[in-house]
Short mmCIF file of C-alpha atoms in Angstrom, two decimals:
data_model
loop_
_atom_site.label_atom_id
_atom_site.label_comp_id
_atom_site.label_asym_id
_atom_site.label_seq_id
_atom_site.Cartn_x
_atom_site.Cartn_y
_atom_site.Cartn_z
CA MET A 17 123.29 95.73 139.71
CA LYS A 18 123.56 98.06 136.72
CA HIS A 19 123.13 101.76 137.17
CA THR A 20 121.32 103.45 134.28
CA ASP A 21 122.08 107.02 133.43
CA PRO A 22 118.86 109.07 133.87
CA ALA A 23 119.93 111.51 131.14
CA LYS A 24 120.09 108.72 128.53
CA SER A 25 116.69 107.27 129.38
CA THR A 26 114.93 110.65 129.18
CA GLU A 27 116.57 111.46 125.84
CA GLN A 28 115.25 108.27 124.26
CA SER A 29 111.70 108.59 125.60
CA GLN A 30 111.15 112.22 124.53
CA PRO A 31 109.76 112.75 121.00
CA GLU A 32 111.31 115.29 118.70
CA PRO A 33 109.92 118.67 119.83
CA ASP A 34 109.19 120.03 116.34
CA ARG A 35 107.37 116.94 115.03
CA GLY A 36 105.23 116.11 118.06
CA ILE A 37 104.05 112.67 119.03
CA LEU A 38 101.30 112.27 116.43
CA GLN A 39 103.21 113.24 113.30
CA PRO A 40 105.16 109.95 113.02
CA LEU A 41 101.87 108.06 113.31
CA ILE A 42 100.24 110.23 110.66
CA ASP A 43 103.24 109.78 108.37
CA GLU A 44 103.04 106.02 108.77
CA MET A 45 99.32 105.96 107.97
CA THR A 46 99.61 108.20 104.90
CA LYS A 47 102.41 106.20 103.26
CA PRO A 48 101.32 104.77 99.91
CA LYS A 49 100.63 101.09 100.32
CA PRO A 50 102.14 98.67 97.80
CA SER A 51 99.56 97.21 95.48
CA PRO A 52 98.68 93.62 96.39
CA GLU A 53 99.61 90.87 94.00
CA PRO A 54 96.67 89.66 91.91
CA ALA A 55 95.08 86.47 93.14
CA PRO A 56 95.98 83.38 91.12
CA ILE A 57 93.35 82.14 88.69
CA PRO A 58 91.61 79.12 90.20
CA PRO A 59 91.91 75.89 88.22
CA ILE A 60 89.00 74.76 86.07
CA PRO A 61 86.95 72.21 88.02
CA PRO A 62 86.61 68.74 86.53
CA PRO A 63 83.39 67.91 84.68
CA PRO A 64 80.62 66.27 86.69
CA PRO A 65 80.72 62.48 86.89
CA PRO A 66 78.61 60.57 84.38
CA ALA A 67 75.15 59.40 85.38
CA ALA A 68 74.95 56.12 87.27
CA GLU A 69 73.97 52.96 85.46
CA GLN A 70 70.29 52.22 85.90
CA ASP A 71 70.72 48.47 86.35
CA GLN A 72 72.91 48.66 89.43
CA ASP A 73 71.91 46.79 92.55
CA SER A 74 70.87 49.46 95.02
CA GLY A 75 70.87 46.99 97.90
CA GLY A 76 74.58 47.21 98.59
CA GLY A 77 75.67 44.58 96.09
CA TYR A 78 74.58 41.49 97.99
CA ASN A 79 72.58 39.12 95.82
CA PRO A 80 72.00 35.85 97.71
CA ASP A 81 70.23 34.05 94.83
CA HIS A 82 72.66 35.38 92.14
CA THR A 83 69.91 36.90 90.00
CA ILE A 84 70.41 40.00 87.91
CA PRO A 85 68.36 42.88 89.31
CA GLN A 86 65.59 44.05 87.01
CA PRO A 87 65.00 47.78 86.42
#
């Protein structure tokens, strides 16, 4: 079993007496933040599809008597 030196562990856990415990946190929060990179320009969407043909068979394409559907 390892024996830890109590003097070393107390030295590491104690904050610097002149800065206090909150000053490092305040310093971290007041640092200037780097400016974020600009968002990429989204691509131009494709044009809408052309209108459907009016003489299409709306019944799913099955034509048992092989006639051309009339509008």
